[in-house]
Coordinates of C-alpha atoms and ligand atoms in Angstrom, one line a residue:
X1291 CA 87.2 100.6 97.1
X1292 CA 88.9 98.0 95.4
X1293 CA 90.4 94.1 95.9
X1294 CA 94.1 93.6 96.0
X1295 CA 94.8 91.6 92.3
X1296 CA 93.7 88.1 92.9
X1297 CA 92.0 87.9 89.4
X1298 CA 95.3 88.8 87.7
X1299 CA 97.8 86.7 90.2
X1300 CA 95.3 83.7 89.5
X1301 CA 96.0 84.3 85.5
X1302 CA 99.6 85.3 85.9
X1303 CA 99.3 89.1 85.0
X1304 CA 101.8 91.1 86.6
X1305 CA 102.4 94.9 87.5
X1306 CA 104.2 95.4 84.1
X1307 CA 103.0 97.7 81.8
X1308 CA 101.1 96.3 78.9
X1309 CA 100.6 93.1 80.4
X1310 CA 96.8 93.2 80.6
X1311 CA 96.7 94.0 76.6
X1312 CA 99.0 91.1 76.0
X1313 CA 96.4 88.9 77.9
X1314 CA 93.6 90.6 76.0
X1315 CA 94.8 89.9 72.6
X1316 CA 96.0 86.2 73.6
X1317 CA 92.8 85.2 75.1
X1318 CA 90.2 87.1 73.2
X1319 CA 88.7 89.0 76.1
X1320 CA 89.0 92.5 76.1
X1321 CA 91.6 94.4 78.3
X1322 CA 88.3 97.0 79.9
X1323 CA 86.8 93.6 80.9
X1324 CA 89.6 92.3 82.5
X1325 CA 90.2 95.5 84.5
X1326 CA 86.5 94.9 85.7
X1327 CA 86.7 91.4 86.8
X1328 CA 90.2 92.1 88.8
X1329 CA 88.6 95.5 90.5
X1330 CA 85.9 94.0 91.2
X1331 CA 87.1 90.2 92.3
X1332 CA 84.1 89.1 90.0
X1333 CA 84.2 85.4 88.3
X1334 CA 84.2 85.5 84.4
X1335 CA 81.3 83.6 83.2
X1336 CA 80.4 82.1 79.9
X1337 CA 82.4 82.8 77.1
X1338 CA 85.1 85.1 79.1
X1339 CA 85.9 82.6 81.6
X1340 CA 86.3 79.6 78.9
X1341 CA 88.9 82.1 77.2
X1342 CA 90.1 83.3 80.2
X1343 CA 91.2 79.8 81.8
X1344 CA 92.4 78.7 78.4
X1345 CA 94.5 81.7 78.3
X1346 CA 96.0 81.3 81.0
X1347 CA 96.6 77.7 81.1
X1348 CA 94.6 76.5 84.2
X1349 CA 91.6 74.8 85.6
X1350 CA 88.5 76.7 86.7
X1351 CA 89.3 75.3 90.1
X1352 CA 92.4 76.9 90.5
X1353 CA 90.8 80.2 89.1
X1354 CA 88.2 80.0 91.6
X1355 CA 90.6 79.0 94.9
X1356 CA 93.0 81.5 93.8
X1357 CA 90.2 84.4 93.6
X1358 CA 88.5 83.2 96.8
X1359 CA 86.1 82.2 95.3
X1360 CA 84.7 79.1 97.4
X1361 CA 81.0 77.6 95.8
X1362 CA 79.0 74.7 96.8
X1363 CA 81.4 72.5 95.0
X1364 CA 84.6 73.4 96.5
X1365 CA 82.8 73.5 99.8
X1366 CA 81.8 69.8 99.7
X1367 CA 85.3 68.9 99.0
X1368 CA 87.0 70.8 101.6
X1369 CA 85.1 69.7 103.9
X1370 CA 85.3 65.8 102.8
X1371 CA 89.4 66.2 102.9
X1372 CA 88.9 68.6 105.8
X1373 CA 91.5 66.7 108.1
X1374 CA 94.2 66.3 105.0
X1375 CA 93.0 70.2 104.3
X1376 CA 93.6 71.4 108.7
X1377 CA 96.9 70.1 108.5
X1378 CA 98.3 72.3 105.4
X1379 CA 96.4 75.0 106.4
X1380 CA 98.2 75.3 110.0
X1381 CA 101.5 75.8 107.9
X1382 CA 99.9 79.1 106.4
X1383 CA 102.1 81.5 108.0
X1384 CA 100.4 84.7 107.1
X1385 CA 102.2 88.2 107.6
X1386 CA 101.8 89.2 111.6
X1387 CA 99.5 91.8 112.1
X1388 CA 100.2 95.7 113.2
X1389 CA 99.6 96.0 117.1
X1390 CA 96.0 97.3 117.9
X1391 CA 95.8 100.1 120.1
X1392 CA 94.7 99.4 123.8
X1393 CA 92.2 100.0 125.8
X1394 CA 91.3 102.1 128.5
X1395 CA 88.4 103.0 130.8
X1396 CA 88.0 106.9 130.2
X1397 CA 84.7 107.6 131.5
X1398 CA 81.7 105.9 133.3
X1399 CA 78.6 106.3 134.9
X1400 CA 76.5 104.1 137.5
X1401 CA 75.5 102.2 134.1
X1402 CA 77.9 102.4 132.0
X1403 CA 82.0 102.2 131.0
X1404 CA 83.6 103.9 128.3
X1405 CA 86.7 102.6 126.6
X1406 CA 89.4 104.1 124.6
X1407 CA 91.0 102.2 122.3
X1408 CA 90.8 99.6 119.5
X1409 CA 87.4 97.6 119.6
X1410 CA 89.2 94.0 118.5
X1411 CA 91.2 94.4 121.7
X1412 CA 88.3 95.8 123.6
X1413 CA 86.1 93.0 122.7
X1414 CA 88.9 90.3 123.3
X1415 CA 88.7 91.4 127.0
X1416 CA 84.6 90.6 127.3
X1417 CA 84.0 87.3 128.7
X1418 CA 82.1 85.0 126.9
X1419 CA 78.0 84.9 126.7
X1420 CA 78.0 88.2 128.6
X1421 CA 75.8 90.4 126.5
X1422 CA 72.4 90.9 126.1
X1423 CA 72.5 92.8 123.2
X1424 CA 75.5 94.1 120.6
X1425 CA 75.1 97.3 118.4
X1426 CA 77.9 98.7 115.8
X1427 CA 78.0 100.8 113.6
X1428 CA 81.1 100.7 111.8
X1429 CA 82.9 103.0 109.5
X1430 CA 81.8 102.1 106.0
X1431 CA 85.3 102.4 104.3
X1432 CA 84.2 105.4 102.5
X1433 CA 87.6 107.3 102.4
X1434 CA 85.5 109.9 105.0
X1435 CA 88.4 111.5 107.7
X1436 CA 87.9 110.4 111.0
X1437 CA 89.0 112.5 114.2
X1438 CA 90.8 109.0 115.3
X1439 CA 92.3 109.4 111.6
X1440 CA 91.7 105.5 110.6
X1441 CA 92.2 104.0 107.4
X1442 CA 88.6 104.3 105.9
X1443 CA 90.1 103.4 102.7
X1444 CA 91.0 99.6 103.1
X1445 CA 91.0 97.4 99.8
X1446 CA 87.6 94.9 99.6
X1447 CA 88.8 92.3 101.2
X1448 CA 91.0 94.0 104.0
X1449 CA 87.9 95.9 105.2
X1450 CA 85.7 92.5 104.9
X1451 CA 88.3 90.6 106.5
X1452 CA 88.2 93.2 109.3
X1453 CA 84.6 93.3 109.9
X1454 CA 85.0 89.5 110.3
X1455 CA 87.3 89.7 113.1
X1456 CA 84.9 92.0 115.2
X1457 CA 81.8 90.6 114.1
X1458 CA 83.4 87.0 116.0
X1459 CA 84.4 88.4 118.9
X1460 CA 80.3 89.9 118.9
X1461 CA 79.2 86.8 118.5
X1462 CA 81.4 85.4 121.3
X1463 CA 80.3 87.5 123.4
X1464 CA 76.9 87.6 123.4
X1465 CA 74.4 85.7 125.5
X1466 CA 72.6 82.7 124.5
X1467 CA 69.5 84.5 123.0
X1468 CA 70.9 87.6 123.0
X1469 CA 71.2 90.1 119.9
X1470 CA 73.5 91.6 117.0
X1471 CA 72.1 94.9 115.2
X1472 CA 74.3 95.4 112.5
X1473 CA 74.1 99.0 111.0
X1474 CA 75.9 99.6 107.4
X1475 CA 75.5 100.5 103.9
X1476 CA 73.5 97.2 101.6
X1477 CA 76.7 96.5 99.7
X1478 CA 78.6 96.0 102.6
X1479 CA 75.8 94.4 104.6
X1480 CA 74.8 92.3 101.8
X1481 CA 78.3 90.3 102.2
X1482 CA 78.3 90.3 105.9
X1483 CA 75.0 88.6 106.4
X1484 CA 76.2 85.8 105.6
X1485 CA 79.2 85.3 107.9
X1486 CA 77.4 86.1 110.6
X1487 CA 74.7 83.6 109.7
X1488 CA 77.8 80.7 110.2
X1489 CA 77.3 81.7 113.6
X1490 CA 73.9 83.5 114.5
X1491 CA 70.5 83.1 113.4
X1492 CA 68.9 86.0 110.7
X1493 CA 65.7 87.3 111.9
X1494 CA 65.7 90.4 109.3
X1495 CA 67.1 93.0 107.3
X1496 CA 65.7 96.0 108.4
X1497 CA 65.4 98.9 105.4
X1498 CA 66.2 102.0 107.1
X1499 CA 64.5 105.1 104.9
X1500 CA 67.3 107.2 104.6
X1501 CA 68.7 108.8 101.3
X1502 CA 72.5 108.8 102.1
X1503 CA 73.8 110.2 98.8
X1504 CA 73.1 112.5 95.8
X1505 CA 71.3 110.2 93.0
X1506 CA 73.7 108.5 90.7
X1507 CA 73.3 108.2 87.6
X1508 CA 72.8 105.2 86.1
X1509 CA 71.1 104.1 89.0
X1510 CA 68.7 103.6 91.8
X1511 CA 68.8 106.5 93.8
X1512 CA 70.4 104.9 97.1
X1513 CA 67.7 105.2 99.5
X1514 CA 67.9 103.1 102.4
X1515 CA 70.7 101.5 105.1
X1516 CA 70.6 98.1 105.9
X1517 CA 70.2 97.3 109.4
X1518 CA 70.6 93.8 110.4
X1519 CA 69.1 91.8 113.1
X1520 CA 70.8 88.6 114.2
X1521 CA 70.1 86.3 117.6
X1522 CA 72.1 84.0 118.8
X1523 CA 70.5 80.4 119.1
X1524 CA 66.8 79.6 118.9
X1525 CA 64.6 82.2 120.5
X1526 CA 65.4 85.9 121.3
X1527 CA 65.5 86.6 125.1
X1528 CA 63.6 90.0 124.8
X1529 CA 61.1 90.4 121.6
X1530 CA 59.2 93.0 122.9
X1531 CA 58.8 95.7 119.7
X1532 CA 57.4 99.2 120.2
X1533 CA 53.4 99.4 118.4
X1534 CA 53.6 102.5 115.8
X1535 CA 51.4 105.1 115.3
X1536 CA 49.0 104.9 112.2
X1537 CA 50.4 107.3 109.6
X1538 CA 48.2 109.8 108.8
X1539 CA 49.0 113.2 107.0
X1540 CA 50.5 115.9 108.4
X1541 CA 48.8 118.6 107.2
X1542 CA 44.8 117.4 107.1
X1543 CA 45.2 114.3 109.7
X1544 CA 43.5 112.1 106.9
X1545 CA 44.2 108.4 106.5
X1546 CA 47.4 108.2 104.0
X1547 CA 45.7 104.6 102.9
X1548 CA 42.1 103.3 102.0
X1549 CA 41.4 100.6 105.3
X1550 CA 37.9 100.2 103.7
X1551 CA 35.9 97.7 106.2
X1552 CA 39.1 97.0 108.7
X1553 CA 39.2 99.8 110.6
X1554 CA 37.6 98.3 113.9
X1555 CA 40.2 95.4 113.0
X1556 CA 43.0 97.9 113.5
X1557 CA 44.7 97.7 116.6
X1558 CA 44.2 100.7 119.4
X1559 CA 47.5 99.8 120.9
X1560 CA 49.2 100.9 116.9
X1561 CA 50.4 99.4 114.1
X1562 CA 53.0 96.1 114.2
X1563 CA 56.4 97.2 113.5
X1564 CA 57.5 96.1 110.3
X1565 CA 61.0 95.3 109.1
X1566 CA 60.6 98.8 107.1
X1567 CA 61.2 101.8 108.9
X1568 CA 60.1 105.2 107.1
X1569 CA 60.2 107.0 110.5
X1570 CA 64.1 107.4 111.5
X1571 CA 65.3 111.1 111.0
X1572 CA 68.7 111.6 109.8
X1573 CA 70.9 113.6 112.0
X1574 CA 72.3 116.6 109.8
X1575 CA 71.4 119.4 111.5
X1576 CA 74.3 121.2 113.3
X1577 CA 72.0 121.8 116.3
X1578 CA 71.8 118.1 116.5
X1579 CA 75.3 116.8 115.6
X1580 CA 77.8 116.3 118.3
X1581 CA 80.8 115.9 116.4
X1582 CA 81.7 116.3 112.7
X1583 CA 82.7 113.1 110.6
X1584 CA 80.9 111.2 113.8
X1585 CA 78.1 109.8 111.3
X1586 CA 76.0 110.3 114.5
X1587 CA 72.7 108.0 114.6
X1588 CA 69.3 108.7 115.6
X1589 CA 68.5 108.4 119.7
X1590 CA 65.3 107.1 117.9
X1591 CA 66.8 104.6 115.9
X1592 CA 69.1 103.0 119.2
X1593 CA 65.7 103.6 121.4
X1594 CA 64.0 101.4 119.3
X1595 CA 66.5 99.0 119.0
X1596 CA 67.0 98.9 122.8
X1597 CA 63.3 98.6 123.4
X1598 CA 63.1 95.6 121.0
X1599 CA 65.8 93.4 122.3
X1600 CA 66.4 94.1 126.0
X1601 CA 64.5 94.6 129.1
X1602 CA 66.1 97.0 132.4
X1603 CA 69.1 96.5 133.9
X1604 CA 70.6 93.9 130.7
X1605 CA 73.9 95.0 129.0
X1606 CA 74.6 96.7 125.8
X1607 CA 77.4 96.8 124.1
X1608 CA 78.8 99.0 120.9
X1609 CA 82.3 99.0 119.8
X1610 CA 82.2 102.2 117.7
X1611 CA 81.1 105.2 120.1
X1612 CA 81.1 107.7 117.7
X1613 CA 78.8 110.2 119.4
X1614 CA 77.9 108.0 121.8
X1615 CA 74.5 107.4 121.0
X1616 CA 74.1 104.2 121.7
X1617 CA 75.2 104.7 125.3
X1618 CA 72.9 107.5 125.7
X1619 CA 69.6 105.5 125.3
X1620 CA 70.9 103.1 127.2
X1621 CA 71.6 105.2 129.9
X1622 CA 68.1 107.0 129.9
X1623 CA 66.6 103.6 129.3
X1624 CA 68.3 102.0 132.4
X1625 CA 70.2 99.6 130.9
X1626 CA 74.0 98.6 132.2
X1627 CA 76.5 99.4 128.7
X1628 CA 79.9 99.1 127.5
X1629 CA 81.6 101.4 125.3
X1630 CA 84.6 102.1 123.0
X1631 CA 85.6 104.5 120.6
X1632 CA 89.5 104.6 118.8
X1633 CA 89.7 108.8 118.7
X1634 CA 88.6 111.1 121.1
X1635 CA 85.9 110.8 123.6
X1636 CA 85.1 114.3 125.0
X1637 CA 82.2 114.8 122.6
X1638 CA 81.2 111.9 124.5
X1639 CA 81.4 113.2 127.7
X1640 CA 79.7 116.2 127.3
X1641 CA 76.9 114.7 126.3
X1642 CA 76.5 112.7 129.3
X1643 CA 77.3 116.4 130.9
X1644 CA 73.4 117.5 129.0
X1645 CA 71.6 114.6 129.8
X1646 CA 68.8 115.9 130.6
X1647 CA 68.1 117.7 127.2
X1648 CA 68.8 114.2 125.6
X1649 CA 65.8 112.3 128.1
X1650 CA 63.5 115.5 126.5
X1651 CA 64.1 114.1 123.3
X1652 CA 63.6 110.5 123.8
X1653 CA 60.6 111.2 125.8
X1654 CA 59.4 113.2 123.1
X1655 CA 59.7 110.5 120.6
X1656 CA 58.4 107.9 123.0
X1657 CA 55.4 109.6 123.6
X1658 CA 54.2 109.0 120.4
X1659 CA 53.8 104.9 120.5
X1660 CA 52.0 102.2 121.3
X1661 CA 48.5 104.2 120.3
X1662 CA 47.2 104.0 116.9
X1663 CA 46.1 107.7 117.4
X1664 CA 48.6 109.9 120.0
X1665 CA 46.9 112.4 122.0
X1666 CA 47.3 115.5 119.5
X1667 CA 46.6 113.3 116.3
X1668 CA 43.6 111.8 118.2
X1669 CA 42.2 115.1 119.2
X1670 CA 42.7 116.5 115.8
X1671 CA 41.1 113.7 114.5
X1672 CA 38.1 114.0 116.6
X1673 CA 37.6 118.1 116.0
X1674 CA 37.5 117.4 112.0
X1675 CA 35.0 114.4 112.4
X1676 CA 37.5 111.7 111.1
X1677 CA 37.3 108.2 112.3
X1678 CA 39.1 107.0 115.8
X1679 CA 38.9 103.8 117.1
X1680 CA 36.0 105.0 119.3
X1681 CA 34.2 105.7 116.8
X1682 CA 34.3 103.1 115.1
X1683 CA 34.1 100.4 117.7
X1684 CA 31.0 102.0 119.2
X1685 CA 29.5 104.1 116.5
X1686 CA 26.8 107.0 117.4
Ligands
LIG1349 C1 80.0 105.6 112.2 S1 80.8 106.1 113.7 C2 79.7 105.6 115.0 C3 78.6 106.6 115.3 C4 77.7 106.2 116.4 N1 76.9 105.1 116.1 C5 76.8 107.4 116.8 O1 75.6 107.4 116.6 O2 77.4 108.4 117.4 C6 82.1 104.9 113.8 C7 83.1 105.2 114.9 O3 84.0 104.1 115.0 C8 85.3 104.6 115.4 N2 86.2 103.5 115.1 C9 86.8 103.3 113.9 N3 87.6 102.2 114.0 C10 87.6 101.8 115.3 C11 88.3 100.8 116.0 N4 89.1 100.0 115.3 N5 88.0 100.6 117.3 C12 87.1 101.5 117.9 N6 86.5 102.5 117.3 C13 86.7 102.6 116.0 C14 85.4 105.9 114.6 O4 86.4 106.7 115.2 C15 84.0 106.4 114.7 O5 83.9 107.4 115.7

């Protein structure tokens, strides 16, 4: 993952061999250095970027516009010459596009269509302020092979650019108070946030407990996905969040923390979700997987999700099928649902083919919330004398 060479176009360093040396030695800033700030599309500061823009004979403005780099400052002044600034920009003529794949209804049920094809086109086709609630989880330009085969290896600001394309039409299309869940890695999510707040409000970033890699070294071991949560307008439609369980530990059924003097304050209904979630399993297990390369999510995770921001018979929409999980939980939670995945669909299918296995294991999950203690917890509880929330509301 890289940008294209805006850092070195800006300071007039071309392709040709030695040319970043010869810009090292003229402006004083050394060659390694350079390489970073043009990989990386970063900004010089201090020193470096009063050599760099010396060096190469221009203002920090033009460093800065040619890098993409737009700040406060350039912001106020585009948009006080915005009309002088609309009319040169409708001469930009930029290179036309490769065609994107169409779509077409492959599958349904009573709730749901699934659509083959690219999601930019299947989106363009949703009318406006239709949606109750969007879901996508995108490929994370990771250079992983797809079954559809797509580029998972686009440069920075291609992939960006590309999310930003989708992530409009998702707006467009979603109701008035609907709601955007926006599943990536932090990097990429990190960037994202805050196009999408141009357009839709930011409730949260949700840190999804899940290690994703080996540690690095050199770093924090990468521990969590970023899962964003975005309405559009004021107030959410539907806000109505799942109560957990009170953790307790597995083996012994003992509290995991000290709630002193507040346990009669806690709850019997469970604990307020919080925008931490420690609970979601990751699906590695090849009796779980549907498809390899899929990246297939959690029914837990989309369950939840559902729950939150939709009520029966609303519409959900996700543009990257994957394993279809997505359309699953909607389907056993009776909500309507519309679908579309580039590469092949029949993993897809034959899910829907074993739905009944896939209700066991949402119920399963379900059956867990909304009670500080569930049934086996509780009764476990109660055996080795611990504290419920009988006992201590009406104690012996
Ligand atoms: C990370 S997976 C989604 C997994 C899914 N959330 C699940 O739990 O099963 C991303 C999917 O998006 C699909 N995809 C990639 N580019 C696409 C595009 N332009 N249009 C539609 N689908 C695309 C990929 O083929 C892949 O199956």
């Amino acid at each position: 993952m890289s940008y294209s060479d805006q850092f070195f176009n800006a300071i007039g360093i071309s392709g040709e061999r030695g040319s970043v040396e010869r810009f090292a030695k003229l402006s004083g800033v050394p060659a390694q250095r350079l390489k970073f700030y043009n990989h990386n599309n970063v900004l010089p500061s201090g020193s470096d970027l009063d050599r760099v823009i010396k060096g190469a004979g221009i203002t920090e403005l033009l460093l800065k516009l040619k890098m993409g780099r737009v700040d406060k400052s350039i912001s106020d002044a585009i948009q006080f010459y915005a009309d002088e600034i609309s009319e040169l920009l409708a001469r930009y003529n930029p290179e036309a596009e490769s065609p994107k794949t169409e779509c077409k209804l492959e599958f349904e049920t009573s709730l749901g269509k699934l659509y083959r094809g690219d999601c930019i086109r299947f989106l363009k086709s949703i009318d406006n302020d239709s949606i109750d609630l969007v879901f996508a989880d995108p490929p994370f330009n990771l250079s992983k092979l797809y079954p559809s085969e797509i580029d998972d290896r686009l440069k920075t600001e291609n992939y960006l650019h590309w999310c930003q394309e989708w992530l409009f039409e998702c707006a467009r299309v979603i109701k008035p108070g609907g709601a955007l869940f926006l599943w990536n890695l932090p990097k990429w999510n990190s960037s994202l946030s805050s196009y999408i707040e141009s357009f839709l409000t930011f409730r949260n970033w949700i840190g999804v407990d899940i290690k994703y890699s080996l540690p690095i070294s050199n770093r924090l071991y990468p521990s969590h996905y970023s899962l964003l949560y975005f309405i559009k307008g004021e107030r959410p439609n539907t806000f109505n969040p799942d109560r957990l369980p009170m953790q307790v530990c597995p083996k012994c059924y003992g509290d995991l923390k000290d709630y002193g003097g507040y346990k009669d304050k806690m709850n019997p209904a469970g604990v307020n979700m919080s925008d931490i979630w420690l609970d979601i399993p990751p699906v590695r297990h090849a009796k779980y997987k549907r498809r390899d390369g899929s990246n297939e999510l959690s029914l837990k995770l989309l369950d939840r999700i559902i729950q939150m921001a939709t009520k029966e018979g609303d519409v959900v929409l996700d543009p990257f099928g994957g394993a279809g999980t997505t359309y699953m939980a909607a389907e056993l939670k009776g909500r309507r649902w519309l679908g579309c995945e580039i590469g092949p669909i029949d993993v897809i299918v034959e899910r829907f083919n074993l739905i009944e296995k896939e209700r066991e294991i949402i119920d399963s999950y379900r059956k867990n919330l909304n009670s500080l203690f569930p049934e086996n917890i509780k009764h476990n509880r109660e055996k080795l004398g611990l504290w419920t929330c009988e006992t201590v509301r009406n104690p012996a």
